[in-house]
Amino acid sequence: MSYIYFFLIIFIPLYAVLADKDNFFKFNIKIIIAGLVTVSSLLVYENLLSNGSLELAYQKQSLEIFLGEDQQEKENEREQVNNLITQLVKKRDIEPGELYILARQLKNINEFMLSRDLYKEIYNRFGNDLDGEVVAEYAQVLFMSEGRKFNDSIYILLEEAVKKNPNNPSALTLKGLAELEKSNPQLTIQLWNQAIPLLNSEKEKDDLRSLIEAVKKRKNQ
């Protein structure tokens, strides 16, 4: 669809210059000339000058739709967004911020599978320079994309996230859940108690307190 827009943007002004007023709305040779010149211009730009800019523009337009709330339109653009992510992770000169912004946007709309690929690329390229918050986000996305199941990779990421930032509530909360799954309820309670004062809302604090009480009851049974 984006190519049609580009075609019209070039074709209409060009035809307006070439066409006679009397024959403007009639099929004539100048329509063919304007059409051929427009198509040729697009082909030259796409293949020689743009380095894929037209396709990239189309993919970014698809991304804007994908990040919206219309579920049907989102599914229609999923393939283009997949292609955009593939292109971005292949770029050797890409800035980490460009990958991170998109990874975070996809995470925020619960597109964990797509977001995971971007976080993975960020971690593989820039892992040593990442702070604990980004590492914790990667662990969260990996956890969600695995069907809320833990694996060795997630455990390692959580250890790293807490080591880099001991006061990250997300890392502490998720690590507490991981320890619970490993049958370490006392450590879970310790981590969650550490996370409570770091949370932003009273609801989050109350929810975590309730979970702590549930773990204590189960522990004492």
Protein backbone atom coordinates (compact mmCIF):
# COMPACT_ATOMS: atom_id res chain seq x y z
CA MET A 1 0.00 0.00 0.00
CA SER A 2 2.84 2.37 0.75
CA TYR A 3 4.19 1.99 -2.80
CA ILE A 4 0.83 3.19 -4.13
CA TYR A 5 1.15 6.33 -2.01
CA PHE A 6 4.65 7.02 -3.30
CA PHE A 7 3.47 6.38 -6.85
CA LEU A 8 0.62 8.88 -6.52
CA ILE A 9 2.85 11.49 -4.87
CA ILE A 10 5.13 11.44 -7.92
CA PHE A 11 2.59 10.68 -10.63
CA ILE A 12 -0.07 13.31 -9.93
CA PRO A 13 2.19 16.42 -9.97
CA LEU A 14 4.10 15.05 -12.97
CA TYR A 15 0.93 14.39 -14.95
CA ALA A 16 -0.46 17.81 -13.96
CA VAL A 17 2.60 19.42 -15.56
CA LEU A 18 2.47 17.31 -18.73
CA ALA A 19 -1.26 17.10 -19.41
CA ASP A 20 -3.41 19.56 -21.35
CA LYS A 21 -6.36 20.94 -19.46
CA ASP A 22 -8.77 19.82 -22.14
CA ASN A 23 -7.59 16.21 -21.98
CA PHE A 24 -6.73 16.02 -18.30
CA PHE A 25 -9.40 13.45 -17.42
CA LYS A 26 -9.12 11.49 -20.67
CA PHE A 27 -6.80 8.61 -21.32
CA ASN A 28 -3.90 9.87 -23.41
CA ILE A 29 -0.24 9.26 -24.14
CA LYS A 30 0.86 11.64 -21.40
CA ILE A 31 -0.74 9.41 -18.77
CA ILE A 32 1.43 6.56 -20.03
CA ILE A 33 4.54 8.76 -20.05
CA ALA A 34 3.87 10.03 -16.52
CA GLY A 35 3.24 6.47 -15.34
CA LEU A 36 6.43 5.11 -16.90
CA VAL A 37 8.54 7.96 -15.52
CA THR A 38 7.04 7.45 -12.05
CA VAL A 39 7.62 3.69 -12.06
CA SER A 40 11.17 4.17 -13.33
CA SER A 41 11.89 6.74 -10.64
CA LEU A 42 10.64 4.41 -7.92
CA LEU A 43 12.70 1.51 -9.26
CA VAL A 44 15.87 3.58 -9.48
CA TYR A 45 15.37 4.97 -6.00
CA GLU A 46 14.57 1.60 -4.47
CA ASN A 47 17.40 -0.33 -6.11
CA LEU A 48 20.18 2.25 -6.38
CA LEU A 49 19.65 5.12 -4.01
CA SER A 50 17.44 4.21 -1.08
CA ASN A 51 19.22 1.15 0.31
CA GLY A 52 15.77 -0.26 1.09
CA SER A 53 14.34 2.98 2.46
CA LEU A 54 10.96 2.52 0.78
CA GLU A 55 10.55 -0.94 2.22
CA LEU A 56 11.75 0.29 5.59
CA ALA A 57 9.23 3.13 5.49
CA TYR A 58 6.48 0.64 4.73
CA GLN A 59 7.58 -1.58 7.60
CA LYS A 60 7.66 1.34 10.02
CA GLN A 61 4.17 2.31 8.92
CA SER A 62 3.12 -1.29 9.60
CA LEU A 63 4.73 -1.05 13.03
CA GLU A 64 2.66 2.01 13.93
CA ILE A 65 -0.49 0.09 13.03
CA PHE A 66 0.74 -2.99 14.91
CA LEU A 67 1.28 -0.97 18.08
CA GLY A 68 -2.31 0.28 17.91
CA GLU A 69 -5.39 -1.26 19.48
CA ASP A 70 -7.13 -2.71 16.41
CA GLN A 71 -6.48 -6.44 16.69
CA GLN A 72 -7.46 -7.27 13.12
CA GLU A 73 -5.20 -4.60 11.64
CA LYS A 74 -2.44 -5.75 13.98
CA GLU A 75 -2.58 -9.30 12.64
CA ASN A 76 -2.55 -7.99 9.07
CA GLU A 77 0.75 -6.21 9.76
CA ARG A 78 2.45 -8.96 11.79
CA GLU A 79 4.51 -10.27 8.88
CA GLN A 80 5.86 -6.82 8.05
CA VAL A 81 6.79 -6.23 11.70
CA ASN A 82 8.55 -9.58 11.74
CA ASN A 83 10.50 -8.51 8.67
CA LEU A 84 11.42 -5.20 10.29
CA ILE A 85 12.77 -6.96 13.38
CA THR A 86 14.77 -9.34 11.20
CA GLN A 87 16.32 -6.41 9.34
CA LEU A 88 17.14 -4.52 12.53
CA VAL A 89 18.89 -7.42 14.24
CA LYS A 90 20.99 -7.97 11.11
CA LYS A 91 22.24 -4.39 11.01
CA ARG A 92 25.79 -4.23 12.32
CA ASP A 93 25.82 -0.47 12.89
CA ILE A 94 22.52 -0.13 14.70
CA GLU A 95 22.37 1.83 17.94
CA PRO A 96 21.30 -0.09 21.07
CA GLY A 97 18.68 2.55 21.80
CA GLU A 98 16.93 1.87 18.51
CA LEU A 99 16.59 -1.81 19.36
CA TYR A 100 15.62 -1.11 22.96
CA ILE A 101 12.82 1.34 22.17
CA LEU A 102 11.15 -1.17 19.87
CA ALA A 103 11.74 -4.06 22.30
CA ARG A 104 10.10 -2.04 25.09
CA GLN A 105 7.15 -1.03 22.91
CA LEU A 106 6.48 -4.65 22.00
CA LYS A 107 6.85 -5.76 25.62
CA ASN A 108 4.31 -3.15 26.71
CA ILE A 109 1.67 -4.59 24.36
CA ASN A 110 2.44 -8.17 25.48
CA GLU A 111 4.10 -9.19 22.22
CA PHE A 112 6.68 -11.17 24.15
CA MET A 113 7.86 -13.45 21.34
CA LEU A 114 8.75 -10.50 19.11
CA SER A 115 10.19 -8.49 21.97
CA ARG A 116 12.33 -11.44 23.05
CA ASP A 117 14.27 -11.47 19.77
CA LEU A 118 15.18 -7.81 20.19
CA TYR A 119 16.17 -8.13 23.84
CA LYS A 120 18.26 -11.16 22.94
CA GLU A 121 20.12 -9.16 20.29
CA ILE A 122 20.63 -6.27 22.70
CA TYR A 123 21.98 -8.61 25.36
CA ASN A 124 24.26 -10.50 22.97
CA ARG A 125 25.79 -7.30 21.60
CA PHE A 126 25.86 -5.00 24.60
CA GLY A 127 25.43 -7.29 27.63
CA ASN A 128 28.45 -6.04 29.54
CA ASP A 129 27.26 -2.43 29.28
CA LEU A 130 23.60 -3.03 30.19
CA ASP A 131 22.25 -1.99 33.56
CA GLY A 132 20.25 -4.30 35.80
CA GLU A 133 16.90 -2.91 34.69
CA VAL A 134 17.35 -3.88 31.04
CA VAL A 135 18.64 -7.32 32.02
CA ALA A 136 15.60 -7.75 34.29
CA GLU A 137 13.29 -6.76 31.44
CA TYR A 138 14.93 -9.37 29.22
CA ALA A 139 14.40 -12.00 31.94
CA GLN A 140 10.72 -11.00 32.22
CA VAL A 141 10.17 -11.20 28.48
CA LEU A 142 11.93 -14.54 28.27
CA PHE A 143 9.81 -15.86 31.16
CA MET A 144 6.56 -14.74 29.51
CA SER A 145 7.55 -16.00 26.06
CA GLU A 146 8.31 -19.43 27.56
CA GLY A 147 4.76 -19.74 28.86
CA ARG A 148 5.60 -18.43 32.34
CA LYS A 149 8.16 -21.17 32.86
CA PHE A 150 11.67 -20.77 34.18
CA ASN A 151 14.80 -22.17 32.59
CA ASP A 152 18.54 -21.88 33.18
CA SER A 153 18.85 -18.81 30.96
CA ILE A 154 16.26 -16.93 33.00
CA TYR A 155 17.91 -17.88 36.30
CA ILE A 156 21.26 -16.59 35.02
CA LEU A 157 19.71 -13.32 33.82
CA LEU A 158 17.98 -12.76 37.16
CA GLU A 159 21.18 -13.36 39.08
CA GLU A 160 22.94 -10.84 36.86
CA ALA A 161 20.10 -8.30 37.12
CA VAL A 162 20.07 -8.41 40.93
CA LYS A 163 23.85 -8.27 41.09
CA LYS A 164 23.93 -5.17 38.86
CA ASN A 165 21.00 -3.51 40.60
CA PRO A 166 20.05 -4.96 44.00
CA ASN A 167 17.17 -2.49 44.27
CA ASN A 168 15.29 -3.41 41.12
CA PRO A 169 11.80 -4.49 42.24
CA SER A 170 11.02 -6.35 39.02
CA ALA A 171 14.18 -8.45 39.26
CA LEU A 172 13.62 -9.14 42.97
CA THR A 173 10.00 -10.14 42.44
CA LEU A 174 10.69 -12.46 39.55
CA LYS A 175 13.76 -13.94 41.24
CA GLY A 176 11.60 -14.60 44.30
CA LEU A 177 9.16 -16.50 42.11
CA ALA A 178 12.04 -18.46 40.59
CA GLU A 179 13.30 -19.40 44.05
CA LEU A 180 9.82 -20.53 45.03
CA GLU A 181 9.78 -22.84 42.05
CA LYS A 182 13.14 -24.22 43.21
CA SER A 183 11.56 -24.91 46.63
CA ASN A 184 13.35 -22.09 48.44
CA PRO A 185 10.35 -20.33 50.06
CA GLN A 186 12.44 -18.58 52.74
CA LEU A 187 14.58 -16.90 50.09
CA THR A 188 11.39 -16.03 48.17
CA ILE A 189 9.98 -14.26 51.22
CA GLN A 190 13.27 -12.44 51.76
CA LEU A 191 13.42 -11.20 48.15
CA TRP A 192 9.79 -10.12 48.10
CA ASN A 193 10.11 -8.26 51.40
CA GLN A 194 13.09 -6.48 49.90
CA ALA A 195 11.02 -5.58 46.80
CA ILE A 196 7.95 -4.19 48.62
CA PRO A 197 9.29 -0.72 49.54
CA LEU A 198 10.67 -0.34 46.02
CA LEU A 199 7.32 -0.80 44.27
CA ASN A 200 5.48 2.21 42.87
CA SER A 201 1.89 1.65 43.94
CA GLU A 202 0.16 0.58 47.13
CA LYS A 203 -1.78 -2.03 45.18
CA GLU A 204 1.44 -3.66 44.01
CA LYS A 205 2.74 -3.63 47.58
CA ASP A 206 -0.48 -5.12 48.97
CA ASP A 207 -0.53 -7.82 46.28
CA LEU A 208 3.04 -8.83 47.08
CA ARG A 209 2.31 -8.86 50.81
CA SER A 210 -0.61 -11.20 50.14
CA LEU A 211 1.65 -13.49 48.16
CA ILE A 212 4.17 -13.50 51.00
CA GLU A 213 1.45 -14.55 53.44
CA ALA A 214 0.37 -17.32 51.07
CA VAL A 215 3.96 -18.60 50.82
CA LYS A 216 4.31 -18.52 54.62
CA LYS A 217 1.14 -20.56 55.06
CA ARG A 218 2.25 -23.11 52.51
CA LYS A 219 5.71 -23.24 54.08
CA ASN A 220 4.25 -23.99 57.51
CA GLN A 221 1.93 -26.73 56.33
